[in-house]
Short mmCIF file of C-alpha atoms (C1' of nucleotides) in Angstrom, two decimals:
data_model
loop_
_atom_site.label_atom_id
_atom_site.label_comp_id
_atom_site.label_asym_id
_atom_site.label_seq_id
_atom_site.Cartn_x
_atom_site.Cartn_y
_atom_site.Cartn_z
CA UNK A 375 -14.87 23.82 12.72
CA UNK A 376 -15.33 23.58 8.96
CA UNK A 377 -16.91 20.45 7.62
CA UNK A 378 -16.68 18.81 4.24
CA UNK A 379 -19.72 20.77 3.10
CA UNK A 380 -19.69 20.06 -0.60
CA UNK A 381 -20.02 16.31 -0.33
CA UNK A 382 -19.85 15.71 -4.06
CA UNK A 383 -16.55 17.59 -4.32
CA UNK A 384 -15.26 15.74 -1.27
CA UNK A 385 -16.12 12.34 -2.68
CA UNK A 386 -14.50 13.35 -5.95
CA UNK A 387 -11.31 14.23 -4.10
CA UNK A 388 -11.26 10.95 -2.26
CA UNK A 389 -11.80 9.09 -5.52
CA UNK A 390 -8.97 10.92 -7.29
CA UNK A 391 -6.50 10.36 -4.49
CA UNK A 392 -7.41 6.69 -4.33
CA UNK A 393 -6.89 6.35 -8.07
CA UNK A 394 -3.45 7.90 -7.83
CA UNK A 395 -2.42 5.84 -4.83
CA UNK A 396 -3.46 2.61 -6.51
CA UNK A 397 -1.01 3.31 -9.32
CA UNK A 398 2.03 4.07 -7.14
CA UNK A 399 1.26 1.94 -4.10
CA UNK A 400 3.31 -1.07 -3.09
CA UNK A 401 6.89 -1.70 -2.24
CA UNK A 402 8.39 -1.58 -5.71
CA UNK A 403 6.41 0.67 -8.10
CA UNK A 404 8.14 3.93 -7.19
CA UNK A 405 11.62 2.36 -7.32
CA UNK A 406 10.83 1.00 -10.79
CA UNK A 407 9.57 4.38 -12.00
CA UNK A 408 12.63 6.11 -10.56
CA UNK A 409 14.88 3.58 -12.27
CA UNK A 410 13.18 4.22 -15.62
CA UNK A 411 13.35 7.99 -15.09
CA UNK A 412 17.11 7.60 -15.66
CA UNK A 413 16.45 6.22 -19.16
CA UNK A 414 14.93 3.27 -20.95
CA UNK A 415 16.02 -0.03 -19.49
CA UNK A 416 15.83 -3.75 -20.07
CA UNK A 417 14.42 -6.25 -17.59
CA UNK A 418 17.84 -7.26 -16.34
CA UNK A 419 19.00 -3.68 -15.99
CA UNK A 420 16.05 -2.71 -13.81
CA UNK A 421 16.66 -5.83 -11.76
CA UNK A 422 20.29 -4.83 -11.27
CA UNK A 423 19.25 -1.26 -10.31
CA UNK A 424 16.85 -2.45 -7.62
CA UNK A 425 19.18 -5.01 -6.04
CA UNK A 426 16.75 -7.08 -3.96
CA UNK A 427 13.70 -7.38 -6.19
CA UNK A 428 12.89 -10.90 -7.41
CA UNK A 429 12.13 -11.60 -11.09
CA UNK A 430 8.61 -12.67 -10.18
CA UNK A 431 7.76 -9.42 -8.45
CA UNK A 432 9.51 -7.30 -11.06
CA UNK A 433 7.55 -9.02 -13.83
CA UNK A 434 4.30 -8.59 -11.92
CA UNK A 435 4.84 -4.91 -11.20
CA UNK A 436 5.95 -4.12 -14.74
CA UNK A 437 2.71 -5.68 -16.00
CA UNK A 438 0.65 -3.59 -13.60
CA UNK A 439 2.44 -0.39 -14.61
CA UNK A 440 2.00 -1.25 -18.27
CA UNK A 441 -1.72 -1.85 -17.80
CA UNK A 442 -2.04 1.57 -16.20
CA UNK A 443 -0.15 3.04 -19.16
CA UNK A 444 2.70 4.31 -17.00
CA UNK A 445 5.36 2.37 -18.91
CA UNK A 446 5.69 0.82 -22.37
CA UNK A 447 7.19 -2.54 -23.25
CA UNK A 448 9.01 -2.96 -26.55
CA UNK A 449 10.25 -6.32 -27.79
CA UNK A 450 13.29 -6.42 -30.09
CA UNK A 451 13.79 -9.71 -31.89
CA UNK A 452 17.53 -9.70 -31.60
CA UNK A 453 19.27 -12.89 -30.48
CA UNK A 454 18.55 -13.43 -27.69
CA UNK A 455 15.40 -11.32 -27.59
CA UNK A 456 15.68 -8.12 -25.62
CA UNK A 457 12.84 -6.14 -24.11
CA UNK A 458 12.94 -2.45 -23.44
CA UNK A 459 10.85 -0.68 -20.85
CA UNK A 460 10.27 3.07 -20.98
CA UNK A 461 8.16 5.68 -19.23
CA UNK A 462 5.18 6.84 -21.28
CA UNK A 463 4.17 10.54 -21.27
CA UNK A 464 1.67 9.62 -18.55
CA UNK A 465 4.48 7.97 -16.59
CA UNK A 466 6.66 11.04 -16.99
CA UNK A 467 3.77 13.19 -15.77
CA UNK A 468 4.25 11.54 -12.37
CA UNK A 469 7.44 13.62 -11.98
CA UNK A 470 6.04 16.45 -9.83
CA UNK A 471 4.17 13.98 -7.60
CA UNK A 472 7.30 11.91 -7.05
CA UNK A 473 9.31 15.06 -6.35
CA UNK A 474 6.85 15.95 -3.61
CA UNK A 475 6.98 12.43 -2.18
CA UNK A 476 10.76 12.65 -2.09
CA UNK A 477 10.79 16.14 -0.62
CA UNK A 478 8.31 15.26 2.08
CA UNK A 479 10.15 12.03 2.84
CA UNK A 480 13.32 14.00 3.52
CA UNK A 481 11.41 16.50 5.67
CA UNK A 482 9.84 13.65 7.63
CA UNK A 483 13.16 11.97 8.16
CA UNK A 484 14.71 15.21 9.43
CA UNK A 485 11.84 15.78 11.85
CA UNK A 486 10.99 12.30 13.05
CA UNK A 487 13.41 9.58 12.08
CA UNK A 488 16.35 11.83 13.01
CA UNK A 489 19.24 9.68 11.83
CA UNK B 477 21.07 6.08 -21.68
CA UNK B 478 21.79 7.72 -18.35
CA UNK B 479 22.24 5.44 -15.39
CA UNK B 480 21.83 6.07 -11.72
CA UNK B 481 25.46 7.09 -11.48
CA UNK B 482 25.60 8.54 -8.01
CA UNK B 483 24.53 5.41 -6.18
CA UNK B 484 24.57 7.05 -2.76
CA UNK B 485 22.20 9.80 -3.94
CA UNK B 486 20.03 7.21 -5.62
CA UNK B 487 19.74 5.06 -2.51
CA UNK B 488 18.96 8.16 -0.51
CA UNK B 489 16.11 9.00 -2.87
CA UNK B 490 14.69 5.52 -2.65
CA UNK B 491 14.89 5.65 1.13
CA UNK B 492 13.11 9.02 1.33
CA UNK B 493 10.31 7.98 -0.99
CA UNK B 494 9.81 4.76 0.95
CA UNK B 495 9.62 6.70 4.22
CA UNK B 496 6.97 8.99 2.80
CA UNK B 497 4.95 6.16 1.29
CA UNK B 498 4.93 4.24 4.56
CA UNK B 499 3.22 7.17 6.25
CA UNK B 500 0.46 7.69 3.67
CA UNK B 501 0.08 4.15 2.32
CA UNK B 502 -3.01 2.07 2.85
CA UNK B 503 -6.65 2.41 2.05
CA UNK B 504 -7.62 4.89 4.76
CA UNK B 505 -4.73 7.17 5.79
CA UNK B 506 -5.24 9.81 3.09
CA UNK B 507 -9.03 9.93 3.63
CA UNK B 508 -8.42 10.44 7.36
CA UNK B 509 -5.90 13.22 6.72
CA UNK B 510 -8.26 14.88 4.25
CA UNK B 511 -11.10 14.67 6.76
CA UNK B 512 -8.93 16.35 9.43
CA UNK B 513 -7.79 19.00 6.97
CA UNK B 514 -11.34 20.37 7.22
CA UNK B 515 -10.87 20.93 10.94
CA UNK B 516 -10.35 19.07 14.21
CA UNK B 517 -12.70 16.17 14.62
CA UNK B 518 -13.81 13.57 17.08
CA UNK B 519 -13.68 9.82 16.50
CA UNK B 520 -17.34 9.61 15.58
CA UNK B 521 -17.15 12.59 13.25
CA UNK B 522 -14.29 11.11 11.25
CA UNK B 523 -16.20 7.84 11.11
CA UNK B 524 -19.23 9.64 9.75
CA UNK B 525 -17.10 11.49 7.17
CA UNK B 526 -15.58 8.28 5.84
CA UNK B 527 -18.83 6.31 5.61
CA UNK B 528 -17.53 2.73 5.24
CA UNK B 529 -14.58 2.60 7.62
CA UNK B 530 -15.00 0.27 10.61
CA UNK B 531 -14.17 1.45 14.14
CA UNK B 532 -11.40 -1.14 14.36
CA UNK B 533 -9.59 0.12 11.29
CA UNK B 534 -10.16 3.77 12.16
CA UNK B 535 -8.70 3.25 15.62
CA UNK B 536 -5.73 1.36 14.16
CA UNK B 537 -4.97 3.99 11.53
CA UNK B 538 -5.35 6.90 13.96
CA UNK B 539 -2.79 5.22 16.22
CA UNK B 540 -0.36 4.78 13.33
CA UNK B 541 -0.76 8.42 12.27
CA UNK B 542 -0.28 9.56 15.85
CA UNK B 543 2.90 7.51 16.19
CA UNK B 544 4.27 9.15 13.05
CA UNK B 545 3.37 12.53 14.54
CA UNK B 546 0.94 13.38 11.74
CA UNK B 547 -2.00 13.87 14.07
CA UNK B 548 -2.51 14.65 17.76
CA UNK B 549 -5.05 13.10 20.12
CA UNK B 550 -6.54 15.16 22.91
CA UNK B 551 -8.80 13.69 25.56
CA UNK B 552 -11.41 15.91 27.20
CA UNK B 553 -12.90 14.53 30.40
CA UNK B 554 -16.36 15.75 29.70
CA UNK B 555 -19.30 13.38 30.22
CA UNK B 556 -19.12 11.23 28.26
CA UNK B 557 -15.43 11.63 27.44
CA UNK B 558 -14.70 13.11 24.04
CA UNK B 559 -11.49 12.79 22.07
CA UNK B 560 -10.32 15.34 19.56
CA UNK B 561 -8.00 14.55 16.69
CA UNK B 562 -6.09 17.28 14.87
CA UNK B 563 -3.37 17.59 12.25
CA UNK B 564 0.04 18.50 13.68
CA UNK B 565 2.29 20.95 11.82
CA UNK B 566 4.00 17.89 10.31
CA UNK B 567 0.60 16.60 9.21
CA UNK B 568 -0.26 19.95 7.68
CA UNK B 569 3.06 19.89 5.83
CA UNK B 570 1.65 17.00 3.80
CA UNK B 571 -0.57 19.54 2.02
CA UNK B 572 1.49 20.02 -1.15
CA UNK B 573 2.07 16.27 -1.49
CA UNK B 574 -1.63 15.54 -1.18
CA UNK B 575 -2.42 18.29 -3.68
CA UNK B 576 -0.12 16.60 -6.19
CA UNK B 577 -1.69 13.21 -5.51
CA UNK B 578 -5.10 14.70 -6.11
CA UNK B 579 -4.03 16.57 -9.22
CA UNK B 580 -2.35 13.56 -10.75
CA UNK B 581 -5.30 11.35 -9.85
CA UNK B 582 -7.61 13.64 -11.82
CA UNK B 583 -5.17 13.72 -14.74
CA UNK B 584 -4.95 9.92 -14.70
CA UNK B 585 -8.70 9.55 -14.59
CA UNK B 586 -9.10 11.90 -17.55
CA UNK B 587 -6.50 10.00 -19.56
CA UNK B 588 -7.10 6.39 -18.62
CA UNK B 589 -10.21 5.70 -16.61
CA UNK B 590 -12.23 7.99 -18.91
CA UNK B 591 -15.55 8.04 -17.10
"C1'" DG C 1226 -34.53 -0.91 34.59
"C1'" DA C 1227 -33.60 -0.25 29.63
"C1'" DA C 1228 -31.68 2.33 25.85
"C1'" DA C 1229 -28.42 5.51 23.92
"C1'" DC C 1230 -24.04 7.98 23.41
"C1'" DT C 1231 -18.91 8.17 23.49
"C1'" DA C 1232 -14.74 5.82 22.05
"C1'" DG C 1233 -13.12 2.29 21.33
"C1'" DT C 1234 -11.50 -3.42 21.82
"C1'" DT C 1235 -11.64 -8.44 20.82
"C1'" DA C 1236 -11.84 -12.73 18.32
"C1'" DC C 1237 -12.05 -14.54 14.10
"C1'" DC C 1238 -11.63 -14.83 9.20
"C1'" DT C 1239 -10.43 -13.63 4.14
"C1'" DT C 1240 -7.78 -11.32 0.77
"C1'" DT C 1241 -3.79 -9.18 -0.85
"C1'" DT C 1242 1.00 -8.61 -0.98
"C1'" DG C 1243 5.51 -10.13 -0.88
"C1'" DG C 1244 9.10 -13.69 -1.03
"C1'" DT C 1245 11.93 -18.26 -2.34
"C1'" DA C 1246 13.49 -21.69 -5.17
"C1'" DA C 1247 13.29 -24.09 -9.05
"C1'" DC C 1248 12.27 -24.25 -13.73
"C1'" DC C 1249 11.50 -22.91 -18.95
"C1'" DT C 1250 12.66 -21.44 -23.95
"C1'" DA C 1251 15.66 -20.22 -27.52
"C1'" DA C 1252 20.21 -19.13 -29.04
"C1'" DT C 1253 25.05 -18.62 -28.75
"C1'" DA C 1254 29.79 -19.58 -26.99
"C1'" DT C 1255 33.29 -23.02 -25.16
"C1'" DA D 633 27.86 -31.66 -24.39
"C1'" DT D 634 27.58 -27.91 -21.21
"C1'" DA D 635 27.29 -23.31 -19.60
"C1'" DT D 636 25.59 -18.74 -20.25
"C1'" DT D 637 22.46 -14.91 -21.37
"C1'" DA D 638 17.86 -12.89 -21.73
"C1'" DG D 639 13.32 -12.64 -19.90
"C1'" DG D 640 10.62 -14.45 -17.75
"C1'" DT D 641 6.98 -18.48 -15.25
"C1'" DT D 642 5.43 -21.83 -11.73
"C1'" DA D 643 4.36 -23.83 -7.30
"C1'" DC D 644 4.40 -23.03 -2.81
"C1'" DC D 645 4.51 -20.39 1.49
"C1'" DA D 646 4.44 -16.42 5.05
"C1'" DA D 647 3.11 -12.01 6.47
"C1'" DA D 648 0.42 -7.96 6.27
"C1'" DA D 649 -3.77 -5.63 5.41
"C1'" DG D 650 -8.52 -5.38 5.62
"C1'" DG D 651 -13.18 -6.71 7.20
"C1'" DT D 652 -17.32 -8.44 10.36
"C1'" DA D 653 -19.73 -8.97 14.40
"C1'" DA D 654 -20.05 -8.77 18.91
"C1'" DC D 655 -18.69 -6.73 23.06
"C1'" DT D 656 -16.72 -3.30 26.66
"C1'" DA D 657 -17.05 0.92 30.14
"C1'" DG D 658 -19.02 4.91 32.09
"C1'" DT D 659 -22.74 8.19 32.13
"C1'" DT D 660 -27.13 10.08 31.06
"C1'" DT D 661 -31.82 10.16 29.54
"C1'" DC D 662 -36.49 7.83 29.06
#
DNA sequence: GAAACTAGTTACCTTTTGGTAACCTAATAT
DNA sequence: ATATTAGGTTACCAAAAGGTAACTAGTTTC
């Protein structure tokens, strides 16, 4: 039975995984990132993509993603003002992680959910 | 600007990612899985590995992971009884996902957290 | 008889997350 | 004047997640 011998390395791993999870955790962050992976979008477009998200939650989650530098927010002073959200390079770098999440989700569904 | 044209495929993706996230979401599930990736462990050993988890939460999370068939629970009727937890093949199949989480977490920390 | 070890459970409480409904500002169209 | 569009905000509420402290059962050692 192998133990977590190098405790510093182990703690470092736990820290890194917690960091990553904090960024993508919650009901709506991954759907928003997936929506933006199909191209830059405006507030209303994301809202239309994700059917049952409320404006309050969408606004809140977009702010959180922006603070973590996953997305950018650009204001155009057209009339009426439009706002464009886009994935940053850091946001795009989530691609492989999200692919794995998706892949494993399908595997899980095949094995356990079974419908 | 590309949209999510194939709506059925898109909904399927969202469903799969939500399934996966439900299994690994929360403050303690990934730490528990990482702990068990170092070998089968008993309740008290996992508790020692994860320093600040309370027995209530550990018990709760182990039950959830067992229900999702990520871990197995084996009772030995020694004196006093001991219980061994282990990753199932499905649990082990989370390996690549967790590697990506870890990798991205380190990348994120280098780029954003910066200390 | 008292303490310790195993693997938890229970009651209670706080914090975080998610959700609804109504409202706001500025401009343009009817 | 009124409705509509865009991009939100606000107040209020419910549910889920997380945490603390104390307690349980059975057995063994001091």
